[in-house]
Coordinates of C-alpha atoms in Angstrom, one line a residue:
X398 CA -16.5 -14.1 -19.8
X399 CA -15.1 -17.2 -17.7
X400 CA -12.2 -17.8 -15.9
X401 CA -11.5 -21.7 -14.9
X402 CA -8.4 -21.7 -12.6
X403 CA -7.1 -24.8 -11.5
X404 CA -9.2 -26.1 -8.8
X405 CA -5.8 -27.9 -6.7
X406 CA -4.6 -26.8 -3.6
X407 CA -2.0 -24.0 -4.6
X408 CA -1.4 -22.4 -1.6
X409 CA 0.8 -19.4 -1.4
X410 CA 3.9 -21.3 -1.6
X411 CA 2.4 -23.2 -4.9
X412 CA 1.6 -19.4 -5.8
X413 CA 5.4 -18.2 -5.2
X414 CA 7.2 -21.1 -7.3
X415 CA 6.1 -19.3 -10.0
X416 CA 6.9 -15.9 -9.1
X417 CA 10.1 -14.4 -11.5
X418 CA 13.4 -13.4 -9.1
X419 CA 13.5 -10.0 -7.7
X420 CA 14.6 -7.5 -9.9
X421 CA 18.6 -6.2 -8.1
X422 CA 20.0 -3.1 -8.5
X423 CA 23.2 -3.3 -6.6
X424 CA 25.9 -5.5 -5.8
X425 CA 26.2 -6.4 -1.4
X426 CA 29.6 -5.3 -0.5
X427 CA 31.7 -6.7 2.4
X428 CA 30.1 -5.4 5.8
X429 CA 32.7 -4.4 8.8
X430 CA 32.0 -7.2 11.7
X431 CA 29.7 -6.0 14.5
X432 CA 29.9 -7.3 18.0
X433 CA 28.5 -10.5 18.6
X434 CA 26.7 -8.3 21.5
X435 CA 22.4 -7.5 21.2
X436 CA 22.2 -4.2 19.3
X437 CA 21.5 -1.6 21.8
X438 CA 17.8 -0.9 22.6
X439 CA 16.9 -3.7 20.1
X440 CA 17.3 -6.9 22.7
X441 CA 13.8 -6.9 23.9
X442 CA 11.9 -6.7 20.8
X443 CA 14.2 -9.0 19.0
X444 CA 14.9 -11.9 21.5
X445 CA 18.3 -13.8 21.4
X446 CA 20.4 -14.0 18.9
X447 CA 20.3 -17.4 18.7
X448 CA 16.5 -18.3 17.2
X449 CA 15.0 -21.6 17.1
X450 CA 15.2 -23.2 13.7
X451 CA 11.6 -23.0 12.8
X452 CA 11.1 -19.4 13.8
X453 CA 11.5 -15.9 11.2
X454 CA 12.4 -13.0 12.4
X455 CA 11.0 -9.9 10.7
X456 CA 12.0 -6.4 11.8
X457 CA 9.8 -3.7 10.6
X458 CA 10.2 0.3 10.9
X459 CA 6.4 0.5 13.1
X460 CA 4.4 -1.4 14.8
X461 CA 0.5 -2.2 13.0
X462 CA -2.0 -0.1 14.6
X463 CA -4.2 -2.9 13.6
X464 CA -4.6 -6.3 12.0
X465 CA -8.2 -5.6 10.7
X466 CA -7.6 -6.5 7.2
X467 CA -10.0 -3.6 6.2
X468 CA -7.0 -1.4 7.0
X469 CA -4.7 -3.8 4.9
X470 CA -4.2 -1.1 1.9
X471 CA -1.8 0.4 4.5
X472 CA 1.5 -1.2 4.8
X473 CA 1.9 -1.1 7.9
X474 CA -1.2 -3.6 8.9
X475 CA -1.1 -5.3 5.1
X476 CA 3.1 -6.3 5.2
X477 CA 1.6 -8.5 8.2
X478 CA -2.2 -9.2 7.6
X479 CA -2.5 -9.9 4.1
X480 CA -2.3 -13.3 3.1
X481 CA -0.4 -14.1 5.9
X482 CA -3.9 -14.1 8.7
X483 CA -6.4 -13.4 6.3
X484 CA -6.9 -14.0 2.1
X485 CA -9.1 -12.6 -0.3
X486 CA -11.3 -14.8 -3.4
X487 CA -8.6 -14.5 -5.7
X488 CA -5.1 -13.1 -5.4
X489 CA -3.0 -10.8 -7.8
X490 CA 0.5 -12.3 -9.2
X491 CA 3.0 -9.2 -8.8
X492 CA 5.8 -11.7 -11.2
X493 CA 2.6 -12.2 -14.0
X494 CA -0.1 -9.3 -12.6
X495 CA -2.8 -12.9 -13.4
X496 CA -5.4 -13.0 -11.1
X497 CA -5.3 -16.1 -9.6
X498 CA -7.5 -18.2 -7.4
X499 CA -7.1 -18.1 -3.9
X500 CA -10.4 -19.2 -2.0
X501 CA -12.5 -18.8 -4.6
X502 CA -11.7 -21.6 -7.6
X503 CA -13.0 -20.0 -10.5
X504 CA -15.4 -17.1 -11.5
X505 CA -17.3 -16.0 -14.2
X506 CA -19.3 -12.5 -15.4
X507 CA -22.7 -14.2 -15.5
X508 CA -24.2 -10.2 -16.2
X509 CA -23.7 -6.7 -17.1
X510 CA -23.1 -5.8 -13.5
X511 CA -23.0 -9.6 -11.9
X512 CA -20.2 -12.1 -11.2
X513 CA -20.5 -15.5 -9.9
X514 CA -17.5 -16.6 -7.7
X515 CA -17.4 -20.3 -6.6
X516 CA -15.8 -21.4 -3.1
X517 CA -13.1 -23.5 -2.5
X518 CA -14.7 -26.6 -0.4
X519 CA -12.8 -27.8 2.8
X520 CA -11.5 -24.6 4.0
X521 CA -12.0 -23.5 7.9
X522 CA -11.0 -20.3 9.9
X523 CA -8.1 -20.3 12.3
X524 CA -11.3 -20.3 15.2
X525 CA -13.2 -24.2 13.9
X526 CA -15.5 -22.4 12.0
X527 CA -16.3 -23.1 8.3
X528 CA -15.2 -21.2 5.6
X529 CA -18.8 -20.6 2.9
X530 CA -20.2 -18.0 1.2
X531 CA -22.2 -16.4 4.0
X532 CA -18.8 -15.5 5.4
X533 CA -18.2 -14.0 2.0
X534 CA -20.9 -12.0 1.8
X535 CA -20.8 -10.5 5.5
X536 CA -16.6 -9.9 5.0
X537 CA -17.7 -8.0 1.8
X538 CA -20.6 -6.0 3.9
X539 CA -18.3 -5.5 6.8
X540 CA -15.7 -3.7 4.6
X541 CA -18.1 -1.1 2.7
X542 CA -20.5 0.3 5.7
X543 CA -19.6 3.4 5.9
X544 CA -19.7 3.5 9.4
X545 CA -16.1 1.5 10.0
X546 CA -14.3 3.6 7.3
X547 CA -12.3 1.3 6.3
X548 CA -9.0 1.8 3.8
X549 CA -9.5 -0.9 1.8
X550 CA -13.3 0.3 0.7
X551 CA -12.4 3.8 -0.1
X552 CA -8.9 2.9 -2.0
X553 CA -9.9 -0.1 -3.8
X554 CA -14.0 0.3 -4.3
X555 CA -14.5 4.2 -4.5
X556 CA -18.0 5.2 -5.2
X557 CA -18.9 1.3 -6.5
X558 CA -21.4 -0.7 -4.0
X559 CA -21.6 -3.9 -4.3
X560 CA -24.6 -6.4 -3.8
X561 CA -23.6 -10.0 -2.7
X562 CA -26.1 -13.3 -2.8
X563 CA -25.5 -16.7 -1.2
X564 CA -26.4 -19.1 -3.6
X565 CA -25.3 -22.0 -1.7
X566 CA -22.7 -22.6 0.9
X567 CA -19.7 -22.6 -2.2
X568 CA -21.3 -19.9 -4.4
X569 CA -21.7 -16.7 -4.3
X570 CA -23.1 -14.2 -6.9
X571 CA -22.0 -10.8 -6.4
X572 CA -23.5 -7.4 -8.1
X573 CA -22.0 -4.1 -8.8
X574 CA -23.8 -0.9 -8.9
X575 CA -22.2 -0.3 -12.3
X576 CA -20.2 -2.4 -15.1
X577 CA -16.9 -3.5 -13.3
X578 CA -14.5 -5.4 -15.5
X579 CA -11.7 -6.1 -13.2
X580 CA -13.9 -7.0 -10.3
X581 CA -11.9 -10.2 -9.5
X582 CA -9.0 -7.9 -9.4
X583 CA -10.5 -5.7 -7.1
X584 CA -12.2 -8.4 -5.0
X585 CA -9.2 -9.8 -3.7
X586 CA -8.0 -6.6 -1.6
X587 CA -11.5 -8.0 0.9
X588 CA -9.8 -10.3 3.2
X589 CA -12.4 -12.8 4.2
X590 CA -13.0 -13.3 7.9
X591 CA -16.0 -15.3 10.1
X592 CA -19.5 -14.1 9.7
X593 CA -19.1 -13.5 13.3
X594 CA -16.5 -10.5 13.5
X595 CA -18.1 -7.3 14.5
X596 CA -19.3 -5.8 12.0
X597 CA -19.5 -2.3 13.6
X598 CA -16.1 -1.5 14.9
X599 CA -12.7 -2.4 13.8
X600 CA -10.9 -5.8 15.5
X601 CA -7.5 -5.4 17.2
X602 CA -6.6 -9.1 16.0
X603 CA -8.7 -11.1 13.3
X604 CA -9.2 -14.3 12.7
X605 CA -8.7 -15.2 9.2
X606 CA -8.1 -18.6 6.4
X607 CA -4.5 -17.8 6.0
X608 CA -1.2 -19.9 6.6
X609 CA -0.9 -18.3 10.5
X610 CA -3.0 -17.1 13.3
X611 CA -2.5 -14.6 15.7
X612 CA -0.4 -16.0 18.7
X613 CA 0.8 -13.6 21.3
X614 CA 1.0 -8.9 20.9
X615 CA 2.6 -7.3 23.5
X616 CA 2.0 -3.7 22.7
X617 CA 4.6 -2.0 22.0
X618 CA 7.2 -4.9 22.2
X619 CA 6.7 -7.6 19.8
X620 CA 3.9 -9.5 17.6
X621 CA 3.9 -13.6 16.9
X622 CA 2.1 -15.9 14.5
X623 CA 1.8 -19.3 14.7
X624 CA 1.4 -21.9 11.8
X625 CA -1.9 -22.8 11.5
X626 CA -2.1 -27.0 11.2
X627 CA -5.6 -26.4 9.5
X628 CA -5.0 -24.3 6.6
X629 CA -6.4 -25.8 3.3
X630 CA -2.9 -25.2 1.7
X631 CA 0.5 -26.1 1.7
X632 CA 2.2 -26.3 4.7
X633 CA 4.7 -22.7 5.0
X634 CA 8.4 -23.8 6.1
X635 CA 8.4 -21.6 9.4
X636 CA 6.3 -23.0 12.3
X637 CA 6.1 -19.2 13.8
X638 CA 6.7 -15.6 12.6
X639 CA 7.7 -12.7 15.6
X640 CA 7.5 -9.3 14.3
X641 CA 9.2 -6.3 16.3
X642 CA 9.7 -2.6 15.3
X643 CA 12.7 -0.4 15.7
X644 CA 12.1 3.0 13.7
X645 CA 16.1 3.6 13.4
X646 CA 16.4 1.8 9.7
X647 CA 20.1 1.4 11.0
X648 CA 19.2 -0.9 13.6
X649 CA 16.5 -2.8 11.7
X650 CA 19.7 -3.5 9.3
X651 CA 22.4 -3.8 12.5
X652 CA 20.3 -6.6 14.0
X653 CA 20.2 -8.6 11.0
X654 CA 24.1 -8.8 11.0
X655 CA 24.1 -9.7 14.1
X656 CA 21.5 -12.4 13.9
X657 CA 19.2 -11.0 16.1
X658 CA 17.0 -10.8 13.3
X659 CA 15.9 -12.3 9.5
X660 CA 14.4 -9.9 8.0
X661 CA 14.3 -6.1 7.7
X662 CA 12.5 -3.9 5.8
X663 CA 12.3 -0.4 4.4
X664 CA 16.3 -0.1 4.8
X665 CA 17.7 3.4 3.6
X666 CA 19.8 3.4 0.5
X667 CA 23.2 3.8 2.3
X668 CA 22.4 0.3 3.6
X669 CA 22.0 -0.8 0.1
X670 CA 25.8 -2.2 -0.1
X671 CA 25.5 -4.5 2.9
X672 CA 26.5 -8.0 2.8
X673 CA 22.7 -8.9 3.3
X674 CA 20.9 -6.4 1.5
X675 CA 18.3 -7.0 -1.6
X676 CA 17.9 -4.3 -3.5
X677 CA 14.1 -4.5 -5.7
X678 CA 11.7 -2.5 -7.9
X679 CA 8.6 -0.9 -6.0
X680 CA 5.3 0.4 -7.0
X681 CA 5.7 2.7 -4.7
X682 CA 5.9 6.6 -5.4
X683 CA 6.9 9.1 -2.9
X684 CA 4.7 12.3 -3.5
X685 CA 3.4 15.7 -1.6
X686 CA -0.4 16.2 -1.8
X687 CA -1.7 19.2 -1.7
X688 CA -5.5 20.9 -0.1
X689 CA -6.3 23.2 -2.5
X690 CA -9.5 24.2 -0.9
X691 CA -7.6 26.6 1.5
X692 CA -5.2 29.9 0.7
X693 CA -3.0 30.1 0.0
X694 CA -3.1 26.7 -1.9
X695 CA -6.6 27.6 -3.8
X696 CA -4.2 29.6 -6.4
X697 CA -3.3 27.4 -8.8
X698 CA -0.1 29.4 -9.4
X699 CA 0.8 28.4 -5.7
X700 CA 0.7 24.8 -6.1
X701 CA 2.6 25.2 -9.5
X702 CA 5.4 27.0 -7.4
X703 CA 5.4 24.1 -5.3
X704 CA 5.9 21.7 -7.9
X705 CA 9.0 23.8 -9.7
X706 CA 10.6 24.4 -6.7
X707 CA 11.3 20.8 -6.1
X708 CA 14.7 19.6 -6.7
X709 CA 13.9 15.8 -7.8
X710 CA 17.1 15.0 -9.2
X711 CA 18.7 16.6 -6.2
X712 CA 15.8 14.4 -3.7
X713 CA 16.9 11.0 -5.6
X714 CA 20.5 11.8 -5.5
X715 CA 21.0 12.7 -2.1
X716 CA 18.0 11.8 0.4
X717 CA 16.9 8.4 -1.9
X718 CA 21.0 7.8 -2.4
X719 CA 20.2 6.9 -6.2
X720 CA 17.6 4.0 -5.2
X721 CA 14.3 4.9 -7.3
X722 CA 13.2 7.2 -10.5
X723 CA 12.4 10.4 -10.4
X724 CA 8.4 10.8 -11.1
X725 CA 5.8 12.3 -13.0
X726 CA 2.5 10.7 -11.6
X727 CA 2.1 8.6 -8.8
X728 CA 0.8 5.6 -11.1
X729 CA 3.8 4.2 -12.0
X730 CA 4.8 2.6 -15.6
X731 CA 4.2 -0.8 -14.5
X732 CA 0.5 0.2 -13.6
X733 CA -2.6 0.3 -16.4
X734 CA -3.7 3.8 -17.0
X735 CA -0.1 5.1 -16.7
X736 CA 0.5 8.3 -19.1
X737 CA 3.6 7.9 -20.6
X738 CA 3.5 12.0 -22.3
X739 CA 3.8 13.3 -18.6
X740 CA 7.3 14.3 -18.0
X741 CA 8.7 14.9 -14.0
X742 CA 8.3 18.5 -13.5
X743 CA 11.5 20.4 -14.2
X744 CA 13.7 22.1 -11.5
X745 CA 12.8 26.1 -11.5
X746 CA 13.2 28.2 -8.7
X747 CA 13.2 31.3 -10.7
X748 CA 9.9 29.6 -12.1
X749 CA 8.3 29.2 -8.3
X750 CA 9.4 32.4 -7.2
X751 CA 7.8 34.4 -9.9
X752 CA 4.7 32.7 -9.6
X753 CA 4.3 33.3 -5.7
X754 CA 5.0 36.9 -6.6
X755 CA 2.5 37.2 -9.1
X756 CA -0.2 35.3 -6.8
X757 CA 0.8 37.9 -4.2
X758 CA 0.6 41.0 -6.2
X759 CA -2.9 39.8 -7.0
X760 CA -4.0 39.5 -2.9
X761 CA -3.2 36.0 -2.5
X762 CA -2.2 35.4 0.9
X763 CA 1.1 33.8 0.3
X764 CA 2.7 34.5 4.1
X765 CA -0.1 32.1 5.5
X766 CA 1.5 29.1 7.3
X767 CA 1.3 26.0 5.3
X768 CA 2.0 23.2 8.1
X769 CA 4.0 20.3 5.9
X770 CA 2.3 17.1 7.8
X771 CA 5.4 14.4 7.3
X772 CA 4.9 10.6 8.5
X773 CA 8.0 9.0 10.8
X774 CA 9.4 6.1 8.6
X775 CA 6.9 6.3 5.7
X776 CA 10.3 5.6 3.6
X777 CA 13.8 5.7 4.5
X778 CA 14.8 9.3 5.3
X779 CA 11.5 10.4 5.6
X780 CA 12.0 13.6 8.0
X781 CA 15.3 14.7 5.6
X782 CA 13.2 14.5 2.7
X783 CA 10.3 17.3 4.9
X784 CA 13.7 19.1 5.4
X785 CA 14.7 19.4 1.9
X786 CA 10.9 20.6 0.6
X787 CA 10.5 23.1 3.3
X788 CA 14.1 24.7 2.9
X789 CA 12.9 24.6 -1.1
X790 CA 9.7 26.0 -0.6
X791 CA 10.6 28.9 1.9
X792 CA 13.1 29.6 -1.1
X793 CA 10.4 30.0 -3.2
X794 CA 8.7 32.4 -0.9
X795 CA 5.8 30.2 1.3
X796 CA 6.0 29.8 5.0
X797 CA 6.2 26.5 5.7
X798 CA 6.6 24.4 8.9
X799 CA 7.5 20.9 9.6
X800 CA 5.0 18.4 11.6
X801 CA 6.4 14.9 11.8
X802 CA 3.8 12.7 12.9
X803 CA 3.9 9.0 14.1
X804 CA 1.0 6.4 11.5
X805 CA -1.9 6.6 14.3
X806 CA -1.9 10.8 14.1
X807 CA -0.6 11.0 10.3
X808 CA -3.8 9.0 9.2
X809 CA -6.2 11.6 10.7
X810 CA -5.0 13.8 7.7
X811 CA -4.7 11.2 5.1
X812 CA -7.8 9.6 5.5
X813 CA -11.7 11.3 5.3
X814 CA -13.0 12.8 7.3
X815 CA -10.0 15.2 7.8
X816 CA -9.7 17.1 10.9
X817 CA -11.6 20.3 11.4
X818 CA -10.2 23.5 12.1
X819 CA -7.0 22.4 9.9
X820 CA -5.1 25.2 7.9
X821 CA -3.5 25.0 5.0
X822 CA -1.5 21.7 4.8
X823 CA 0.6 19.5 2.4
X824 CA 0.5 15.9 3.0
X825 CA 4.3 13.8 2.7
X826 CA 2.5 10.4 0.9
X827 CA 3.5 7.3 -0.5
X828 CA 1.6 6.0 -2.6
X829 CA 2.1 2.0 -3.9
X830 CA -0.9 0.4 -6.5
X831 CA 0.0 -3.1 -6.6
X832 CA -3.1 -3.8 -8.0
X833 CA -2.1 -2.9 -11.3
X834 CA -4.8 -0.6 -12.5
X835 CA -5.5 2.9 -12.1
X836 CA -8.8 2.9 -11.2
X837 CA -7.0 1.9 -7.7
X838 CA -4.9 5.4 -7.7
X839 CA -7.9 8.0 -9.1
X840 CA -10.9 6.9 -7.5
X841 CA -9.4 7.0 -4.3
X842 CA -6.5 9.7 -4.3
X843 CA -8.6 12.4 -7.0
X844 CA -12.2 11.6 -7.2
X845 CA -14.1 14.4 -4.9
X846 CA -15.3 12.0 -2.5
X847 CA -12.3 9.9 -2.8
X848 CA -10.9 9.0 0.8
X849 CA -7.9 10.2 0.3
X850 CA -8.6 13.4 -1.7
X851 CA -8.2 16.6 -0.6
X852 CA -10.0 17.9 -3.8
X853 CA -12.0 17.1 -7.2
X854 CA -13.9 18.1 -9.8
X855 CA -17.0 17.0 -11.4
X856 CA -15.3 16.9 -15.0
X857 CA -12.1 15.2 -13.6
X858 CA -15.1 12.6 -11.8
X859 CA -16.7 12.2 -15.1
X860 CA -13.0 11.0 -16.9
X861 CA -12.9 8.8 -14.0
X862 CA -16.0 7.0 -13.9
X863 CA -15.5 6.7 -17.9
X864 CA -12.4 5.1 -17.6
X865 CA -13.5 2.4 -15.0
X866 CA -16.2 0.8 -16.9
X867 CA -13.9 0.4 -20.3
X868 CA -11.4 -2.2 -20.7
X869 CA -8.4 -3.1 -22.6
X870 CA -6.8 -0.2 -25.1
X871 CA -9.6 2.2 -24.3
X872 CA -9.6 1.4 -20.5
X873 CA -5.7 2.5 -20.8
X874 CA -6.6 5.7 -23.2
X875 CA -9.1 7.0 -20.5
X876 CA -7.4 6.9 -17.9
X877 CA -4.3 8.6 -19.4
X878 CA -7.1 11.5 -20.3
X879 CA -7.7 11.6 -16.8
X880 CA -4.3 11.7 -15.4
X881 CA -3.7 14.3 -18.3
X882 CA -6.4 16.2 -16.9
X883 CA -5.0 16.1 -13.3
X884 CA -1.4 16.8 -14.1
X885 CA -2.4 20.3 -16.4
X886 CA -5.7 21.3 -14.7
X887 CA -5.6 20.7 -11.3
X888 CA -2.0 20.3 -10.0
X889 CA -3.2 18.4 -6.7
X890 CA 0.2 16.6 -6.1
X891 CA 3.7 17.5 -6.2
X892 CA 5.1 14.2 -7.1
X893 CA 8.7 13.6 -6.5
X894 CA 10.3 9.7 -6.7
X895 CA 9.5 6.2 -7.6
X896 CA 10.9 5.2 -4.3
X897 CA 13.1 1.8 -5.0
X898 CA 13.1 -0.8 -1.8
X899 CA 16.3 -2.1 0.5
X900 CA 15.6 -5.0 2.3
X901 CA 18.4 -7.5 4.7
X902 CA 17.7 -10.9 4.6
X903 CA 19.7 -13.1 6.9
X904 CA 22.3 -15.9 6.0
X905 CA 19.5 -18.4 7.6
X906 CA 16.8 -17.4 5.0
X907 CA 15.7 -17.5 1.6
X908 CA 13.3 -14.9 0.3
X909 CA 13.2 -12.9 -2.8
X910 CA 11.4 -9.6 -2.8
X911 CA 9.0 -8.7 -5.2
X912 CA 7.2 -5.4 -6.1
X913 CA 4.6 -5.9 -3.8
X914 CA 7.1 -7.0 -0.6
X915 CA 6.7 -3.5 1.0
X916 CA 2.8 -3.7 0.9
X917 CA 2.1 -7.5 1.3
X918 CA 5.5 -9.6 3.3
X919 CA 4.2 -13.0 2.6
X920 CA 5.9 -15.8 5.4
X921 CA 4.7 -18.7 3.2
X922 CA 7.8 -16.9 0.8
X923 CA 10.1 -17.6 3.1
X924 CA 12.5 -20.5 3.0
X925 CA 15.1 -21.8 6.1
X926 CA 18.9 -22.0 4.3
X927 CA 20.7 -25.2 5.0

């Protein structure tokens, strides 16, 4: 098959005119005046009040542990690296879910396992050095060696290598160890950087083709981006971007009223009525995941009391303030693959408490401590949400302790290898596939050597690796199979809300958030008011 995309300079803000409005929930309600004062303890990440015209001001709940986009599938590096510094070949509409061109102008499956991309001409890196296909090939390398174990490579490429070929300086021909229909979907979560960036070890700050560069990082205080006067596509409105982090969502939303900032993100709902909140749909699910390779979670009866003693109705009501679904999966509806038969697991303590009994009568070691490993600021009210499950679960007869954890230390148990000498432990996740498929969720999050998986099973494996190589109505069957399989067989998660997103925008800026906003904050989206 071929795909000729217009070959003109779209640029991201080209991309965004096209983009549908934000989907709001809720109306903003009159705000009580705060003091024209600095926020306390948010002055020195913020600057003054007062910012210069050409400046945005985004506010988010933790600073990126890094800007290596190989490490963009986590929000906390992506919301700032992708597209922003660096850009993939092609780029994923979250208004249309088209894959559209970015620096690659078209593409085409020239084989059963080969696609031929070719290269948008007159494109540089933010360094002077030219953007071609042997860049290409060494960003796609760079990403799946093994030895950098990067994010992106285990949650958006599983167990599928890839083989690319410079055919000349604007085309390259890349190969896949098995059929791979959405490949040009999946190819734009590479971001493409120099040939020249290590290819051993993880960079603190990339170099990239996007719309800004890296300017100044002071750990810990604040991060800048400056327009870069090269880029190949439409100028973005803001000449710089600074980036600080206050982990109190009431401040992040406080120092927007007070226009010490423009933007802030991941807002809890009871900011949701604010004069300058926007609330939006998310991909994004809120789930536990459970290690059932250690007792007392091996029992499946254990990790079925887990799921019934979860109050979701209760969660979404009171922690999520009403913002969000309850959940059955963590691919959502909007996602292919979704299986529409699963129903959120109903609220049954009796249910969870006879089940721990029964594992217990039969030698199950049900009194082991299960350490519930939480993230700070993962979502709004992320440490009352640990609360409520632990107070649930004790109910239902586990013993079960808290260990909030700051993204650095969290990712040691979210990410392979996992850390030796661990007990029993349930993971608080968030999981957001704006990619659109589900090969993005199972690979990754069930498979046995997913990188996020804490267990599989060679039949589950086989209903995954069938459902990636279909495509269109039996693509969507297999993978409901699979999820099917998952959900009744296996148990691995406890899933718990479709988590919906609270932004502030200032009175100075125009942005509209879209489904992907919490993942991937594109600048070049942004427009000054006035």
């Amino acid at each position: 098959m071929t795909y000729h995309k217009s070959q003109q300079h779209l640029g991201l803000n080209g991309l965004a005119k096209r983009r549908g409005s934000a989907v709001v929930l809720g109306a903003a309600a009159a705000v009580a005046v705060l003091s024209g004062c600095s926020v306390a303890n948010s002055g020195a990440a913020a600057g003054p009040a007062n910012a210069a015209p050409d400046t945005v001001r985004i506010v988010l709940p933790e600073e990126p542990p890094t800007l290596d986009p190989c490490m963009n599938s986590q929000s906390s590096t992506g919301r700032v690296t992708r597209a922003n510094i660096t850009e993939g070949l092609t780029f994923r509409d979250p208004s249309t879910s088209e894959v559209e061109p970015m620096l690659a102008t078209d593409w085409e499956q020239t084989g059963k396992t080969t696609w031929t991309f070719n290269l948008r001409e007159g494109v540089q890196f933010q360094d002077g050095s030219p953007f071609d296909a042997k860049a290409v090939a060494s960003s796609i390398e760079r990403v799946l060696k093994p030895a950098l174990s990067c994010d992106v490579a285990a949650q958006f490429f599983g167990e599928i290598s890839l083989t690319p070929t410079v055919v000349d300086d604007h085309t390259i021909e890349i190969e896949t160890s098995s059929p791979d229909p959405i490949l040009p979907l999946r190819i734009s979560y590479i971001g493409i950087v120099p040939a020249s960036t290590d290819p051993e070890e993880r960079v603190r700050e990339v170099v990239g083709t996007g719309p800004y560069k890296v300017g100044t990082w002071d750990a810990g205080t604040r991060l800048t981006l400056e327009r870069f006067d090269g880029y190949w596509g439409d100028k973005p409105d803001f000449a710089s971007v600074e980036y600080s982090w206050r982990t109190e969502a009431d401040i992040r939303s406080a120092m927007v009223e007070t226009g010490e900032a423009d933007v802030a993100t991941t807002l809890t709902p009871q900011e949701k009525d604010k004069k300058n909140a926007v609330v939006f749909e998310t991909n994004e699910t809120a789930y536990l995941r459970l290690d059932p390779t250690k007792a007392p979670m091996d029992d499946m009866r254990v990790r079925q009391a887990i799921d019934y003693a979860l109050d979701r109705d209760g969660l979404l009501a009171s922690v999520f303030g009403g913002v969000g679904t309850t959940a059955s999966q963590i691919v959502p509806d909007s996602v292919i693959g979704h299986n529409s038969n699963i129903a959120p697991t109903s609220y049954d303590m009796a249910k969870a408490q006879e089940l721990v009994r029964a594992a217990k009568a039969d030698g199950v070691p049900v009194e082991n401590e299960i350490t519930l490993i939480g993230r700070n600021n993962i979502y709004p009210n992320a440490t009352q949400a640990m609360e409520v499950v632990q107070a649930a679960l004790t109910e239902a007869g586990l013993n079960v302790k808290i260990e909030m954890l700051d993204v650095n230390a969290w990712l040691e148990y979210a990410l392979r290898p996992f850390p030796e000498g661990a007990g029993p432990t349930i993971l608080q996740g968030q999981h957001g596939n704006q990619a659109g498929d589900a090969s993005f969720t199972m690979v990754n999050n069930y498979g046995s050597k997913g990188g996020q998986s804490t267990y599989g099973t060679a039949e589950l494996d086989s209903l995954i690796k069938e459902a990636e190589s279909a495509s269109g109505e039996e693509r969507q069957a297999a993978f409901e199979k699979a999820l099917a399989y998952q959900h009744d067989q296996i148990v691995r998660d406890a899933v718990l809300v479709r988590v919906g997103g609270v932004i502030a925008v200032s009175d100075r800026v125009a942005y509209e958030p879209d489904s992907a906003t919490y993942d991937e904050m594109r600048v070049a989206d942004m427009k000054p008011k006035g």
